[in-house]
Amino acid sequence: MTADTAVRARATHDVADAVKDAAARRTPLRIVGRGHWLDAGAPASPATPLALDALSGIVAYTPGDLTLTVRAGTTLSDIAALTAEHGQWLALDPFGTDDGTIGATIATASAGPLAHAFGTPRDAALGLEVVTGDGSIVRTGGRVVKNVAGFDLTRLFTGSWGTLGVITEVTVRLRARPDVDETWVVALADDDAIGGACRAALGAAAAPIALELVDAPLAAALGLGKSPVMLLRLAGAAAAMRAQRDALRALGAAAVGPPDVWQRLRAAEPPGSTVLRLSHLPDRIADTWQVAGRLPSAWRHATPSRGIVRVIMKDSGDTVATVARAADGRCTLIAERAPAAFWLAGPTPMPNAPLAARIRAAFDPAGILNPGLAPDSAPPPATEPTDA
Amino acid sequence: MTRDELGQALRAIVGPRGVLSRASELLPLSADGLPTYRLPPSLAVLPSTREQVIDVVRVLARERVAFVPRGAGTGLSAGALATDDAVIIGLNRLTRIISIDPVNRLALVEPGAVNVSLTRAAAAYGLYYAPDPSSQTACTIGGNVAENSGGPHCLKYGVTLNHVVAVTVLLPNGDIVTLGGAEGETPGYDLLGAFVGSEGCFGIALDITVRLVPNPQAVRTMLADFMSIEAGARATSAVIASGILPAAIEMMDGPTIRAVEASIYAAGYPADAEAVLLIELDGLEAGIDDEVRRVQTMCTEAGARTVRIARDDTERARLWQGRKKAFGAMGRVAPALVVQDAVIPRTRLPDVLHTIHEIAARWNIQVCNVFHAGDGNLHPNIAFDPHDADATDRVHHAMREIMRACVDAGGTITGEHGVGLDKLEYMPLIFSPESLDAQCRLRSVFDPERRANPGKVVPIHACREWLASPAARALTR
């Protein structure tokens, strides 16, 4: 089987036509935004690329409503530039760069450090336009900030990795940009100090919009010194800042950090890295951090309030799969990107696989949308693995 | 199995006092607070334990009998009423708060636990449960999950969806699944997100894990009064656009103010005002008074006559009581009250409120507006006498026009009460046939036989594929 000519959609009906055509011919489609997430390294069968990068631009923006509707191929940087003109922002900072698209961010439910205060894409998405696997154009949710009309397909499509439908338009909730936005770096003695530092920081009289742990090697790579650090992002009105700064100083040696540290953290992983997320209850963060520390040549950072440790491995041989699976008994493992060997070691167990399979069949009956990608639990097709 | 035999089978599970079959005892289950719908069920079962719920649903599955899960019956959308001879499964005997984990700020509760009882139980740890529907002293967490309920403080803290981390669900066929999870991320599709707000059509929540939030360090409650509803709407838009995110911005119009002030819930609102805004700010002590001053200035610039700041908790509670009991106070105006729940973009508040006023005048009905202004979630209440056929007819016409105006303004038909039966007819106003059919497809995954809360949420004619299925043909035979 060879991939047909790529389709570059400029309008929703282009997507619907391409999906209908593919469904009729049962040829799989690989949905591509700016090409950053693609396939998470999973061995994917050859598929025709359906490119959405040209399906971009604003559909509706009334700043006073604090909502924004854009086409799915619009980049996060374009959204940031537009909303900044009105003192607003979309408070999502998925790992990678702002060159990624909003459609891919929603489709992969990717979240970054700001999820500490503002939640993940499921909390920001208000409505979607989606082309399902039969070519139907479906609207979910709406353009208002509160909405319980009908079953919640917005949540279903968010994080479905394009396996239930192609997201063509997104409406999100915006927030007002804070007057002050500053980042503090608190140096920690060593890994043993992490549990106590997290408890102290989460109980402090401060309301950071991001609170992230960074291990010593990653801190060094980011130019933040030689010890593990805690990064705290304080934001708000100027009058509220002084007391919060005082509360941070009580945590330890706190200093103002470089403002671009978040961009650097988000883009820290070298190309081709293996990236895994380990998670458990927030009060188990020290244990999860320790489990992650056993993975080879790894950098670690964590969002303690969400109980998530993110592990970046530069050398990812076959051992990664073995070690990662060993960690699995103590916390939930999610692979953002892993070598083919990891995926071929067996399908990652998915909760509620029978329900998930029925949902997949209901929305993509021909099985043509991003086959083989998480969270599609179907085993990879029996073709040669490629580096698609 | 005859109806009598079914009743016997259910009595064998829950005991004789757990099954209701006489018309007089079923009467309280025939409505949910909306006077325009009354559907007396023929059979109701009130299990007391999780095991009984499971056994009941499995018997109903075996016998292919439809059922309606019901909490406190405060939904206001006719969602918890029995259609098609469905059996009502009342869940309000399962009230336990099973555990509270103060470190991870989580609570595990049974579906019938009353909303406010969770906040009371969490208070010992300095925590509370954020979603606070006005019915919170009666409504259940299971009902909140089914409706994805909101409340005044959802402006800042989010709705039920944002606070539920896991649900153990009894599917209509009797299978049990766990959706979401408290212990880290959950891989796969967001089935929890799909379940929240599914109005009892996807199954029954056997237990629910919710997030608790710490009590804010500081709270400031203020009341601004205006001589026109448009001025109050302008103040709301100004505050939202400023970037200050209050915990709540609630508006009451003149008729509501006067109903509240004439009732036992009198809160000290200026009785000659045409609108009041109840605004609450919370968060860190540092900087909060600065925000209060900024909000005060914005209200004054929009035309507020006075802006009063509650001096203490007693005054604060009194200001809130008027808002939370406004529905009760309207009982003074007329014997019955219908309430709508549309949401509009917040910049459209002034003109849509003006349109609602015009519609009310044209149909000669009285509308009281009391609503979550900060979210744009309107609650136009129409007080009327249900025994007056002409008045009832005018109310229905006005309701349809109001709903149409909200949809035309870019809004939606329900923000927190759900579709139920009441808003079925409006679903095609906001969703295309393809979009409605997609919702049907999701429903069929959870309930291929359409036995869970049948006839609600999505108009049946919109379910193209399902209507062609053997299950549908069996039902319609």
PDB file of N, CA and C in Angstrom, chain A residues 64-66 122-123 132 137-139 144-152 155 160 163-164 176 205 240 243-244 277 279-283 308 332 334 351-352 356 358-359 362-363 375, chain B residues 103-104 148 161-162 177-179 182-185 187-191 193 198 202 240 243 284 286 343-347 372 375 377 412 414-416 418 427 431 434-435 438-439 441 445:
ATOM      1  N   GLY A  64     -14.442  41.515  24.428  1.00  0.00           N
ATOM      2  CA  GLY A  64     -15.235  41.657  25.647  1.00  0.00           C
ATOM      3  C   GLY A  64     -15.880  40.361  26.115  1.00  0.00           C
ATOM      4  N   ASP A  65     -16.010  39.384  25.204  1.00  0.00           N
ATOM      5  CA  ASP A  65     -16.581  38.092  25.592  1.00  0.00           C
ATOM      6  C   ASP A  65     -15.526  37.138  26.129  1.00  0.00           C
ATOM      7  N   LEU A  66     -14.255  37.478  25.925  1.00  0.00           N
ATOM      8  CA  LEU A  66     -13.150  36.595  26.322  1.00  0.00           C
ATOM      9  C   LEU A  66     -13.291  35.198  25.723  1.00  0.00           C
ATOM     10  N   ARG A 122      -9.134  20.433  27.942  1.00  0.00           N
ATOM     11  CA  ARG A 122     -10.559  20.114  28.170  1.00  0.00           C
ATOM     12  C   ARG A 122     -11.243  21.237  28.953  1.00  0.00           C
ATOM     13  N   ASP A 123     -10.472  21.999  29.727  1.00  0.00           N
ATOM     14  CA  ASP A 123     -11.059  23.100  30.493  1.00  0.00           C
ATOM     15  C   ASP A 123     -11.144  24.391  29.679  1.00  0.00           C
ATOM     16  N   THR A 132     -16.227  14.004  11.163  1.00  0.00           N
ATOM     17  CA  THR A 132     -16.090  12.633  11.666  1.00  0.00           C
ATOM     18  C   THR A 132     -15.739  11.693  10.514  1.00  0.00           C
ATOM     19  N   ILE A 137     -20.027  16.850   8.958  1.00  0.00           N
ATOM     20  CA  ILE A 137     -19.503  18.044   9.630  1.00  0.00           C
ATOM     21  C   ILE A 137     -20.333  18.255  10.893  1.00  0.00           C
ATOM     22  N   VAL A 138     -19.677  18.138  12.034  1.00  0.00           N
ATOM     23  CA  VAL A 138     -20.366  18.131  13.322  1.00  0.00           C
ATOM     24  C   VAL A 138     -19.901  19.321  14.141  1.00  0.00           C
ATOM     25  N   ARG A 139     -20.869  20.037  14.737  1.00  0.00           N
ATOM     26  CA  ARG A 139     -20.503  21.106  15.671  1.00  0.00           C
ATOM     27  C   ARG A 139     -20.788  20.641  17.085  1.00  0.00           C
ATOM     28  N   VAL A 144     -20.174  30.175  23.851  1.00  0.00           N
ATOM     29  CA  VAL A 144     -20.376  30.836  25.142  1.00  0.00           C
ATOM     30  C   VAL A 144     -19.641  30.054  26.224  1.00  0.00           C
ATOM     31  N   VAL A 145     -19.423  30.710  27.385  1.00  0.00           N
ATOM     32  CA  VAL A 145     -18.523  30.129  28.379  1.00  0.00           C
ATOM     33  C   VAL A 145     -19.175  29.072  29.253  1.00  0.00           C
ATOM     34  N   LYS A 146     -20.477  28.883  29.121  1.00  0.00           N
ATOM     35  CA  LYS A 146     -21.166  27.904  29.954  1.00  0.00           C
ATOM     36  C   LYS A 146     -22.234  27.276  29.067  1.00  0.00           C
ATOM     37  N   ASN A 147     -22.288  25.940  29.044  1.00  0.00           N
ATOM     38  CA  ASN A 147     -23.130  25.302  28.028  1.00  0.00           C
ATOM     39  C   ASN A 147     -23.328  23.834  28.371  1.00  0.00           C
ATOM     40  N   VAL A 148     -24.557  23.424  28.604  1.00  0.00           N
ATOM     41  CA  VAL A 148     -24.808  21.998  28.835  1.00  0.00           C
ATOM     42  C   VAL A 148     -25.824  21.438  27.832  1.00  0.00           C
ATOM     43  N   ALA A 149     -25.933  22.098  26.677  1.00  0.00           N
ATOM     44  CA  ALA A 149     -26.904  21.644  25.673  1.00  0.00           C
ATOM     45  C   ALA A 149     -26.384  20.409  24.952  1.00  0.00           C
ATOM     46  N   GLY A 150     -26.998  19.271  25.208  1.00  0.00           N
ATOM     47  CA  GLY A 150     -26.629  18.051  24.501  1.00  0.00           C
ATOM     48  C   GLY A 150     -25.462  17.331  25.141  1.00  0.00           C
ATOM     49  N   PHE A 151     -25.135  16.160  24.576  1.00  0.00           N
ATOM     50  CA  PHE A 151     -24.031  15.364  25.108  1.00  0.00           C
ATOM     51  C   PHE A 151     -22.711  16.039  24.765  1.00  0.00           C
ATOM     52  N   ASP A 152     -21.723  15.856  25.645  1.00  0.00           N
ATOM     53  CA  ASP A 152     -20.502  16.661  25.562  1.00  0.00           C
ATOM     54  C   ASP A 152     -19.469  16.064  24.615  1.00  0.00           C
ATOM     55  N   ARG A 155     -15.617  17.353  24.899  1.00  0.00           N
ATOM     56  CA  ARG A 155     -14.664  16.621  25.749  1.00  0.00           C
ATOM     57  C   ARG A 155     -14.238  15.329  25.050  1.00  0.00           C
ATOM     58  N   SER A 160      -8.520  13.015  21.633  1.00  0.00           N
ATOM     59  CA  SER A 160      -8.787  11.766  20.912  1.00  0.00           C
ATOM     60  C   SER A 160      -7.786  11.538  19.776  1.00  0.00           C
ATOM     61  N   THR A 163      -8.531  10.417  16.136  1.00  0.00           N
ATOM     62  CA  THR A 163      -8.998   9.079  15.774  1.00  0.00           C
ATOM     63  C   THR A 163     -10.517   8.996  15.692  1.00  0.00           C
ATOM     64  N   LEU A 164     -11.217  10.078  16.093  1.00  0.00           N
ATOM     65  CA  LEU A 164     -12.686  10.084  16.025  1.00  0.00           C
ATOM     66  C   LEU A 164     -13.183  11.109  15.011  1.00  0.00           C
ATOM     67  N   ALA A 176      -7.739  37.395  30.820  1.00  0.00           N
ATOM     68  CA  ALA A 176      -7.045  38.681  30.760  1.00  0.00           C
ATOM     69  C   ALA A 176      -5.593  38.465  31.167  1.00  0.00           C
ATOM     70  N   ALA A 205       1.087  31.130  51.183  1.00  0.00           N
ATOM     71  CA  ALA A 205       0.114  32.195  50.907  1.00  0.00           C
ATOM     72  C   ALA A 205       0.469  32.893  49.602  1.00  0.00           C
ATOM     73  N   ALA A 240      -1.059  42.904  44.530  1.00  0.00           N
ATOM     74  CA  ALA A 240      -1.113  41.587  45.166  1.00  0.00           C
ATOM     75  C   ALA A 240       0.247  40.909  45.204  1.00  0.00           C
ATOM     76  N   ALA A 243       3.123  40.633  48.960  1.00  0.00           N
ATOM     77  CA  ALA A 243       2.895  39.599  49.970  1.00  0.00           C
ATOM     78  C   ALA A 243       3.232  38.219  49.423  1.00  0.00           C
ATOM     79  N   GLN A 244       2.968  38.005  48.138  1.00  0.00           N
ATOM     80  CA  GLN A 244       3.273  36.700  47.536  1.00  0.00           C
ATOM     81  C   GLN A 244       4.780  36.490  47.445  1.00  0.00           C
ATOM     82  N   ARG A 277       5.373  10.434  30.543  1.00  0.00           N
ATOM     83  CA  ARG A 277       4.804  11.089  31.732  1.00  0.00           C
ATOM     84  C   ARG A 277       4.388  10.022  32.730  1.00  0.00           C
ATOM     85  N   SER A 279       2.522   9.515  36.488  1.00  0.00           N
ATOM     86  CA  SER A 279       1.660  10.305  37.363  1.00  0.00           C
ATOM     87  C   SER A 279       1.003   9.441  38.428  1.00  0.00           C
ATOM     88  N   HIS A 280       0.695  10.076  39.529  1.00  0.00           N
ATOM     89  CA  HIS A 280      -0.034   9.446  40.628  1.00  0.00           C
ATOM     90  C   HIS A 280      -0.649  10.591  41.440  1.00  0.00           C
ATOM     91  N   LEU A 281      -1.128  10.275  42.650  1.00  0.00           N
ATOM     92  CA  LEU A 281      -1.697  11.330  43.494  1.00  0.00           C
ATOM     93  C   LEU A 281      -0.640  12.407  43.777  1.00  0.00           C
ATOM     94  N   PRO A 282      -1.084  13.656  43.947  1.00  0.00           N
ATOM     95  CA  PRO A 282      -0.117  14.724  44.227  1.00  0.00           C
ATOM     96  C   PRO A 282       0.784  14.440  45.436  1.00  0.00           C
ATOM     97  N   ASP A 283       0.232  13.817  46.495  1.00  0.00           N
ATOM     98  CA  ASP A 283       1.088  13.601  47.668  1.00  0.00           C
ATOM     99  C   ASP A 283       2.073  12.453  47.469  1.00  0.00           C
ATOM    100  N   ILE A 308       2.237  14.891  38.313  1.00  0.00           N
ATOM    101  CA  ILE A 308       2.814  14.422  37.049  1.00  0.00           C
ATOM    102  C   ILE A 308       4.317  14.711  36.991  1.00  0.00           C
ATOM    103  N   THR A 332       0.899   5.775  36.791  1.00  0.00           N
ATOM    104  CA  THR A 332       0.350   5.700  35.437  1.00  0.00           C
ATOM    105  C   THR A 332       1.407   6.182  34.456  1.00  0.00           C
ATOM    106  N   ILE A 334       2.236   7.387  30.580  1.00  0.00           N
ATOM    107  CA  ILE A 334       1.737   7.826  29.279  1.00  0.00           C
ATOM    108  C   ILE A 334       2.952   8.227  28.441  1.00  0.00           C
ATOM    109  N   PRO A 351      -7.706   1.851  29.722  1.00  0.00           N
ATOM    110  CA  PRO A 351      -8.901   1.572  30.513  1.00  0.00           C
ATOM    111  C   PRO A 351     -10.133   1.556  29.608  1.00  0.00           C
ATOM    112  N   ASN A 352     -11.070   0.721  29.945  1.00  0.00           N
ATOM    113  CA  ASN A 352     -12.353   0.685  29.232  1.00  0.00           C
ATOM    114  C   ASN A 352     -12.209   0.471  27.728  1.00  0.00           C
ATOM    115  N   ALA A 356     -14.184   2.139  24.460  1.00  0.00           N
ATOM    116  CA  ALA A 356     -13.385   2.965  23.548  1.00  0.00           C
ATOM    117  C   ALA A 356     -13.489   2.432  22.127  1.00  0.00           C
ATOM    118  N   ARG A 358     -15.958   0.819  20.835  1.00  0.00           N
ATOM    119  CA  ARG A 358     -17.282   1.113  20.286  1.00  0.00           C
ATOM    120  C   ARG A 358     -17.391   2.591  19.889  1.00  0.00           C
ATOM    121  N   ILE A 359     -16.742   3.451  20.666  1.00  0.00           N
ATOM    122  CA  ILE A 359     -16.759   4.875  20.304  1.00  0.00           C
ATOM    123  C   ILE A 359     -16.022   5.081  18.978  1.00  0.00           C
ATOM    124  N   ALA A 362     -18.149   4.036  16.210  1.00  0.00           N
ATOM    125  CA  ALA A 362     -19.303   4.910  15.990  1.00  0.00           C
ATOM    126  C   ALA A 362     -18.912   6.163  15.207  1.00  0.00           C
ATOM    127  N   PHE A 363     -17.689   6.649  15.415  1.00  0.00           N
ATOM    128  CA  PHE A 363     -17.307   7.919  14.789  1.00  0.00           C
ATOM    129  C   PHE A 363     -16.385   7.739  13.584  1.00  0.00           C
ATOM    130  N   PRO A 375      -5.151   7.549  21.421  1.00  0.00           N
ATOM    131  CA  PRO A 375      -5.506   6.455  22.309  1.00  0.00           C
ATOM    132  C   PRO A 375      -6.244   5.326  21.591  1.00  0.00           C
TER     133      PRO A 375
ATOM    134  N   VAL B 103      -5.229  15.957  52.021  1.00  0.00           N
ATOM    135  CA  VAL B 103      -3.919  16.281  51.450  1.00  0.00           C
ATOM    136  C   VAL B 103      -4.032  16.435  49.937  1.00  0.00           C
ATOM    137  N   ASN B 104      -4.689  15.469  49.303  1.00  0.00           N
ATOM    138  CA  ASN B 104      -4.861  15.549  47.848  1.00  0.00           C
ATOM    139  C   ASN B 104      -6.124  16.304  47.453  1.00  0.00           C
ATOM    140  N   ASN B 148     -24.209  18.373  34.824  1.00  0.00           N
ATOM    141  CA  ASN B 148     -23.052  19.279  34.761  1.00  0.00           C
ATOM    142  C   ASN B 148     -23.445  20.641  35.343  1.00  0.00           C
ATOM    143  N   LEU B 161     -18.117  19.711  35.703  1.00  0.00           N
ATOM    144  CA  LEU B 161     -17.130  19.027  34.854  1.00  0.00           C
ATOM    145  C   LEU B 161     -15.696  19.261  35.331  1.00  0.00           C
ATOM    146  N   ASN B 162     -15.404  20.491  35.740  1.00  0.00           N
ATOM    147  CA  ASN B 162     -14.044  20.844  36.111  1.00  0.00           C
ATOM    148  C   ASN B 162     -13.662  20.342  37.504  1.00  0.00           C
ATOM    149  N   VAL B 177     -18.124   0.293  35.017  1.00  0.00           N
ATOM    150  CA  VAL B 177     -16.856   0.820  34.505  1.00  0.00           C
ATOM    151  C   VAL B 177     -16.421   1.998  35.369  1.00  0.00           C
ATOM    152  N   THR B 178     -15.116   2.231  35.425  1.00  0.00           N
ATOM    153  CA  THR B 178     -14.598   3.411  36.115  1.00  0.00           C
ATOM    154  C   THR B 178     -14.106   4.392  35.065  1.00  0.00           C
ATOM    155  N   LEU B 179     -14.650   5.589  35.085  1.00  0.00           N
ATOM    156  CA  LEU B 179     -14.263   6.614  34.118  1.00  0.00           C
ATOM    157  C   LEU B 179     -13.421   7.659  34.840  1.00  0.00           C
ATOM    158  N   ALA B 182      -8.424   9.292  40.009  1.00  0.00           N
ATOM    159  CA  ALA B 182      -7.816  10.289  40.887  1.00  0.00           C
ATOM    160  C   ALA B 182      -6.305  10.128  40.949  1.00  0.00           C
ATOM    161  N   GLU B 183      -5.837   8.923  40.613  1.00  0.00           N
ATOM    162  CA  GLU B 183      -4.407   8.637  40.813  1.00  0.00           C
ATOM    163  C   GLU B 183      -3.632   8.892  39.535  1.00  0.00           C
ATOM    164  N   GLY B 184      -3.465  10.132  39.189  1.00  0.00           N
ATOM    165  CA  GLY B 184      -2.698  10.476  38.010  1.00  0.00           C
ATOM    166  C   GLY B 184      -3.572  10.591  36.775  1.00  0.00           C
ATOM    167  N   GLU B 185      -2.908  10.725  35.632  1.00  0.00           N
ATOM    168  CA  GLU B 185      -3.629  10.927  34.380  1.00  0.00           C
ATOM    169  C   GLU B 185      -4.317   9.638  33.938  1.00  0.00           C
ATOM    170  N   PRO B 187      -5.161   7.546  30.593  1.00  0.00           N
ATOM    171  CA  PRO B 187      -4.970   7.488  29.138  1.00  0.00           C
ATOM    172  C   PRO B 187      -6.283   7.173  28.429  1.00  0.00           C
ATOM    173  N   GLY B 188      -6.302   7.409  27.135  1.00  0.00           N
ATOM    174  CA  GLY B 188      -7.486   7.050  26.352  1.00  0.00           C
ATOM    175  C   GLY B 188      -8.448   8.197  26.197  1.00  0.00           C
ATOM    176  N   TYR B 189      -9.607   7.884  25.626  1.00  0.00           N
ATOM    177  CA  TYR B 189     -10.625   8.909  25.389  1.00  0.00           C
ATOM    178  C   TYR B 189     -11.141   9.462  26.712  1.00  0.00           C
ATOM    179  N   ASP B 190     -11.595  10.693  26.690  1.00  0.00           N
ATOM    180  CA  ASP B 190     -12.110  11.363  27.893  1.00  0.00           C
ATOM    181  C   ASP B 190     -13.566  10.929  28.118  1.00  0.00           C
ATOM    182  N   LEU B 191     -13.717   9.675  28.526  1.00  0.00           N
ATOM    183  CA  LEU B 191     -15.068   9.144  28.742  1.00  0.00           C
ATOM    184  C   LEU B 191     -15.721   9.804  29.946  1.00  0.00           C
ATOM    185  N   GLY B 193     -15.372  12.974  30.733  1.00  0.00           N
ATOM    186  CA  GLY B 193     -15.910  14.222  30.214  1.00  0.00           C
ATOM    187  C   GLY B 193     -17.200  14.007  29.442  1.00  0.00           C
ATOM    188  N   SER B 198     -24.480  14.018  31.009  1.00  0.00           N
ATOM    189  CA  SER B 198     -25.216  13.153  30.083  1.00  0.00           C
ATOM    190  C   SER B 198     -26.653  12.901  30.542  1.00  0.00           C
ATOM    191  N   PHE B 202     -26.571   7.842  30.113  1.00  0.00           N
ATOM    192  CA  PHE B 202     -25.422   6.956  29.878  1.00  0.00           C
ATOM    193  C   PHE B 202     -25.254   5.933  31.006  1.00  0.00           C
ATOM    194  N   ILE B 240     -15.862  42.138  33.548  1.00  0.00           N
ATOM    195  CA  ILE B 240     -15.340  40.958  32.843  1.00  0.00           C
ATOM    196  C   ILE B 240     -14.189  41.363  31.915  1.00  0.00           C
ATOM    197  N   GLY B 243     -10.408  42.093  33.297  1.00  0.00           N
ATOM    198  CA  GLY B 243      -9.433  41.082  33.688  1.00  0.00           C
ATOM    199  C   GLY B 243      -9.557  40.665  35.135  1.00  0.00           C
ATOM    200  N   LEU B 284      -6.372  35.840  47.760  1.00  0.00           N
ATOM    201  CA  LEU B 284      -5.414  36.226  48.798  1.00  0.00           C
ATOM    202  C   LEU B 284      -5.841  37.557  49.403  1.00  0.00           C
ATOM    203  N   ALA B 286      -3.857  39.876  50.295  1.00  0.00           N
ATOM    204  CA  ALA B 286      -3.048  40.929  49.674  1.00  0.00           C
ATOM    205  C   ALA B 286      -3.668  41.342  48.347  1.00  0.00           C
ATOM    206  N   VAL B 343     -27.757  30.922  27.674  1.00  0.00           N
ATOM    207  CA  VAL B 343     -26.488  31.623  27.865  1.00  0.00           C
ATOM    208  C   VAL B 343     -26.205  32.443  26.620  1.00  0.00           C
ATOM    209  N   ILE B 344     -25.734  33.678  26.828  1.00  0.00           N
ATOM    210  CA  ILE B 344     -25.398  34.530  25.684  1.00  0.00           C
ATOM    211  C   ILE B 344     -23.981  35.076  25.861  1.00  0.00           C
ATOM    212  N   PRO B 345     -23.346  35.500  24.766  1.00  0.00           N
ATOM    213  CA  PRO B 345     -22.049  36.164  24.906  1.00  0.00           C
ATOM    214  C   PRO B 345     -22.207  37.386  25.819  1.00  0.00           C
ATOM    215  N   ARG B 346     -21.211  37.598  26.679  1.00  0.00           N
ATOM    216  CA  ARG B 346     -21.411  38.581  27.746  1.00  0.00           C
ATOM    217  C   ARG B 346     -21.554  40.012  27.250  1.00  0.00           C
ATOM    218  N   THR B 347     -20.977  40.293  26.066  1.00  0.00           N
ATOM    219  CA  THR B 347     -21.131  41.653  25.539  1.00  0.00           C
ATOM    220  C   THR B 347     -22.550  41.912  25.049  1.00  0.00           C
ATOM    221  N   HIS B 372     -26.795  34.540  36.471  1.00  0.00           N
ATOM    222  CA  HIS B 372     -25.340  34.570  36.586  1.00  0.00           C
ATOM    223  C   HIS B 372     -24.795  35.500  35.495  1.00  0.00           C
ATOM    224  N   ASP B 375     -21.230  35.014  33.694  1.00  0.00           N
ATOM    225  CA  ASP B 375     -21.124  33.962  32.676  1.00  0.00           C
ATOM    226  C   ASP B 375     -22.024  34.230  31.476  1.00  0.00           C
ATOM    227  N   ASN B 377     -25.179  33.748  31.751  1.00  0.00           N
ATOM    228  CA  ASN B 377     -26.179  32.677  31.910  1.00  0.00           C
ATOM    229  C   ASN B 377     -27.469  33.279  32.476  1.00  0.00           C
ATOM    230  N   THR B 412     -26.639  29.853  23.683  1.00  0.00           N
ATOM    231  CA  THR B 412     -27.065  28.462  23.738  1.00  0.00           C
ATOM    232  C   THR B 412     -28.320  28.366  24.597  1.00  0.00           C
ATOM    233  N   THR B 414     -29.144  26.127  27.095  1.00  0.00           N
ATOM    234  CA  THR B 414     -29.081  25.800  28.520  1.00  0.00           C
ATOM    235  C   THR B 414     -27.651  25.867  29.033  1.00  0.00           C
ATOM    236  N   GLY B 415     -27.492  26.512  30.162  1.00  0.00           N
ATOM    237  CA  GLY B 415     -26.159  26.692  30.741  1.00  0.00           C
ATOM    238  C   GLY B 415     -25.868  25.770  31.892  1.00  0.00           C
ATOM    239  N   GLU B 416     -26.924  25.308  32.588  1.00  0.00           N
ATOM    240  CA  GLU B 416     -26.666  24.476  33.763  1.00  0.00           C
ATOM    241  C   GLU B 416     -27.837  23.577  34.168  1.00  0.00           C
ATOM    242  N   GLY B 418     -29.751  21.699  31.979  1.00  0.00           N
ATOM    243  CA  GLY B 418     -29.883  20.550  31.098  1.00  0.00           C
ATOM    244  C   GLY B 418     -31.044  20.703  30.129  1.00  0.00           C
ATOM    245  N   MET B 427     -33.303  22.122  20.538  1.00  0.00           N
ATOM    246  CA  MET B 427     -32.011  21.548  20.119  1.00  0.00           C
ATOM    247  C   MET B 427     -31.722  21.780  18.632  1.00  0.00           C
ATOM    248  N   PHE B 431     -28.149  22.959  16.841  1.00  0.00           N
ATOM    249  CA  PHE B 431     -27.363  21.868  16.269  1.00  0.00           C
ATOM    250  C   PHE B 431     -27.973  21.403  14.951  1.00  0.00           C
ATOM    251  N   GLU B 434     -26.629  16.690  11.392  1.00  0.00           N
ATOM    252  CA  GLU B 434     -25.398  15.897  11.525  1.00  0.00           C
ATOM    253  C   GLU B 434     -24.884  15.947  12.961  1.00  0.00           C
ATOM    254  N   SER B 435     -24.970  17.141  13.577  1.00  0.00           N
ATOM    255  CA  SER B 435     -24.439  17.294  14.930  1.00  0.00           C
ATOM    256  C   SER B 435     -25.302  16.548  15.935  1.00  0.00           C
ATOM    257  N   ALA B 438     -24.555  12.906  15.674  1.00  0.00           N
ATOM    258  CA  ALA B 438     -23.300  12.534  16.344  1.00  0.00           C
ATOM    259  C   ALA B 438     -23.537  12.321  17.841  1.00  0.00           C
ATOM    260  N   GLN B 439     -24.405  13.136  18.427  1.00  0.00           N
ATOM    261  CA  GLN B 439     -24.730  12.946  19.845  1.00  0.00           C
ATOM    262  C   GLN B 439     -25.467  11.618  20.050  1.00  0.00           C
ATOM    263  N   ARG B 441     -25.040   8.995  18.258  1.00  0.00           N
ATOM    264  CA  ARG B 441     -24.051   7.920  18.122  1.00  0.00           C
ATOM    265  C   ARG B 441     -23.345   7.663  19.462  1.00  0.00           C
ATOM    266  N   VAL B 445     -23.448   4.214  22.166  1.00  0.00           N
ATOM    267  CA  VAL B 445     -22.308   3.474  22.707  1.00  0.00           C
ATOM    268  C   VAL B 445     -22.587   3.073  24.158  1.00  0.00           C
TER     269      VAL B 445
END
